[in-house]
Amino acid sequence: MWQSEYPRRKTRPVRVGAITIGGGHPIVVQSMITAETWDVQRAAEQVMQLWDAGAEIVRITAPNMREAQCIGEIRNILLKKGYRVPLVADVHHQGTDIAVEVAQYVDKVRINPGLFVYRKPRGRADDYTPEEHEQERQAIEEALVPVIEACKKYGIALRIGVNHGSLSERMLVTYGDTPEGMVQSAMEYIEICEKHGFRDIVISMKASRVPIMLAANRLLAKRLDETGRDYPIHLGVTEAGDGTYARIKSTAGIATLLAEGIGDTIRVSLSEDPVNEIPVCYDILQALGLRKTQVEYIACPSCGRTKFDLPTVLNEVRRVTKHLKGLDIAVMGCIVNGPGEMADADYGYVGRAAGKIALYRGRELVKDNIPQERGVEELVNLLKQDGKWVEPE
């Protein structure tokens, strides 16, 4: 069996509610609501929509103390409806008190090192002195320790989420607007957490530009491995936009790293209804063979050898079989490349001359010379015969 050049990076398991990130568990899919947190009913409805769509972790913003408390109300609504959704609170500016408050309502708190502790800009661009570095590190530790203790108290995780666009002034002056600055920003927070005996940590390096996102995550993984740290990594391209390009941009970043063995949980960030993010995540994971949640369709491009209207036939096969899970079904236009190209498929539907098709089980020809108009019906019959068919809901 073919083995990837990049085995999946070994990471520690971090529990987020009933879900585990890392530790060899399946890559976790997550999203974030767009409803205002203070609108607790609408926010709860959107969490439920995301959960029903397949999100396994859902994030909610907690910009102030009142909205941190609203997350407790949202959690109660969800529980009354029977939804035990792993929730993450997003905490940014001056976040100590907010993070401590919201920790009792959620399964993970996310903080942004560039915004968590506000420092008045110095107004000068010269390097920070060792004394200034130490003063800022002490300020970070003072603000972070209460959050660490709250996470310990409630048994929840912490995400150290670095954004390229919001590095602190000290990191920008010291390292520039670079992946190195992003990684160093995270490492400071990791060291403080470890100093106080806390390791239920997930780390993210996000940027709106794919090359920066790739470089930062590769450097992070390298730095963690070099220092004997095995924290799981959350992947995403932030501010990707909407439409086709946003999906391609997100896939370029997330899939590249996953293919290199880096990453334990993902979010595709779209400027759309967040429900639209979920199928993109699962498509990325399925394409890489990391999770199989739908039928995999293998189909050749149309060419002069094609013996039927391939797009129409593919859509018909998909319409009838799309509710099945865990199968690979090939729809091939001709006998020349069909059997070879579909060798990894569980079932094959191959065009013949004179309006006929052939059905394969793997490489085995099961039935030949089937009239095209009966092809899909015969495919379903074969699936039933093999015990692979379930009735659609």
PDB file of N, CA, C and O in Angstrom, residues 17 21 71 86 96 98 113 178 213 220 224 300 303 305 336 366:
ATOM      1  N   GLY A  17     -15.168  19.478  25.039  1.00  0.00           N
ATOM      2  CA  GLY A  17     -16.450  18.818  25.236  1.00  0.00           C
ATOM      3  C   GLY A  17     -16.293  17.333  24.973  1.00  0.00           C
ATOM      4  O   GLY A  17     -15.379  16.685  25.488  1.00  0.00           O
ATOM      5  N   ILE A  21      -9.414  16.762  19.943  1.00  0.00           N
ATOM      6  CA  ILE A  21      -8.537  17.289  18.897  1.00  0.00           C
ATOM      7  C   ILE A  21      -7.154  16.688  19.103  1.00  0.00           C
ATOM      8  O   ILE A  21      -6.606  16.723  20.204  1.00  0.00           O
ATOM      9  N   ILE A  71     -23.345  33.885  26.593  1.00  0.00           N
ATOM     10  CA  ILE A  71     -22.971  32.550  26.136  1.00  0.00           C
ATOM     11  C   ILE A  71     -23.500  31.497  27.103  1.00  0.00           C
ATOM     12  O   ILE A  71     -23.876  30.390  26.694  1.00  0.00           O
ATOM     13  N   PRO A  86     -19.961  21.193  21.553  1.00  0.00           N
ATOM     14  CA  PRO A  86     -18.735  21.771  22.101  1.00  0.00           C
ATOM     15  C   PRO A  86     -18.609  23.231  21.655  1.00  0.00           C
ATOM     16  O   PRO A  86     -18.597  23.528  20.454  1.00  0.00           O
ATOM     17  N   THR A  96      -8.716  39.159  30.106  1.00  0.00           N
ATOM     18  CA  THR A  96      -8.594  38.332  31.305  1.00  0.00           C
ATOM     19  C   THR A  96      -9.937  38.100  31.982  1.00  0.00           C
ATOM     20  O   THR A  96     -10.372  36.955  32.185  1.00  0.00           O
ATOM     21  N   ILE A  98     -12.990  38.656  30.980  1.00  0.00           N
ATOM     22  CA  ILE A  98     -13.980  38.036  30.092  1.00  0.00           C
ATOM     23  C   ILE A  98     -13.709  36.544  29.969  1.00  0.00           C
ATOM     24  O   ILE A  98     -14.625  35.722  30.069  1.00  0.00           O
ATOM     25  N   PRO A 113      -2.926  36.386  21.125  1.00  0.00           N
ATOM     26  CA  PRO A 113      -1.786  36.998  21.815  1.00  0.00           C
ATOM     27  C   PRO A 113      -1.510  38.446  21.436  1.00  0.00           C
ATOM     28  O   PRO A 113      -0.987  39.205  22.252  1.00  0.00           O
ATOM     29  N   THR A 178       6.216  38.978  10.116  1.00  0.00           N
ATOM     30  CA  THR A 178       6.723  37.719   9.577  1.00  0.00           C
ATOM     31  C   THR A 178       6.138  36.498  10.279  1.00  0.00           C
ATOM     32  O   THR A 178       5.648  36.595  11.403  1.00  0.00           O
ATOM     33  N   MET A 213       0.452  31.959   5.703  1.00  0.00           N
ATOM     34  CA  MET A 213      -0.189  30.938   6.536  1.00  0.00           C
ATOM     35  C   MET A 213       0.599  29.630   6.484  1.00  0.00           C
ATOM     36  O   MET A 213       0.838  28.973   7.503  1.00  0.00           O
ATOM     37  N   LEU A 220       5.891  26.729  12.906  1.00  0.00           N
ATOM     38  CA  LEU A 220       5.347  26.352  14.210  1.00  0.00           C
ATOM     39  C   LEU A 220       5.557  24.865  14.477  1.00  0.00           C
ATOM     40  O   LEU A 220       6.044  24.474  15.543  1.00  0.00           O
ATOM     41  N   LEU A 224       7.830  23.427  17.465  1.00  0.00           N
ATOM     42  CA  LEU A 224       7.245  22.572  18.497  1.00  0.00           C
ATOM     43  C   LEU A 224       7.985  21.241  18.572  1.00  0.00           C
ATOM     44  O   LEU A 224       8.328  20.762  19.653  1.00  0.00           O
ATOM     45  N   CYS A 300     -14.236  10.406 -15.565  1.00  0.00           N
ATOM     46  CA  CYS A 300     -13.266  10.900 -16.530  1.00  0.00           C
ATOM     47  C   CYS A 300     -13.785  12.185 -17.180  1.00  0.00           C
ATOM     48  O   CYS A 300     -14.989  12.435 -17.221  1.00  0.00           O
ATOM     49  N   CYS A 303     -14.484  13.279 -23.657  1.00  0.00           N
ATOM     50  CA  CYS A 303     -13.612  13.338 -24.833  1.00  0.00           C
ATOM     51  C   CYS A 303     -14.324  12.638 -25.980  1.00  0.00           C
ATOM     52  O   CYS A 303     -15.450  12.144 -25.827  1.00  0.00           O
ATOM     53  N   ARG A 305     -13.975   9.817 -27.171  1.00  0.00           N
ATOM     54  CA  ARG A 305     -14.244   8.392 -26.997  1.00  0.00           C
ATOM     55  C   ARG A 305     -15.477   8.130 -26.128  1.00  0.00           C
ATOM     56  O   ARG A 305     -15.942   6.994 -26.041  1.00  0.00           O
ATOM     57  N   VAL A 336     -11.679   2.243 -22.967  1.00  0.00           N
ATOM     58  CA  VAL A 336     -10.233   2.348 -23.178  1.00  0.00           C
ATOM     59  C   VAL A 336      -9.504   2.559 -21.853  1.00  0.00           C
ATOM     60  O   VAL A 336      -8.606   1.808 -21.473  1.00  0.00           O
ATOM     61  N   VAL A 366     -19.035  -7.395 -13.968  1.00  0.00           N
ATOM     62  CA  VAL A 366     -20.179  -8.115 -13.405  1.00  0.00           C
ATOM     63  C   VAL A 366     -21.278  -8.314 -14.440  1.00  0.00           C
ATOM     64  O   VAL A 366     -21.858  -9.393 -14.563  1.00  0.00           O
TER      65      VAL A 366
END
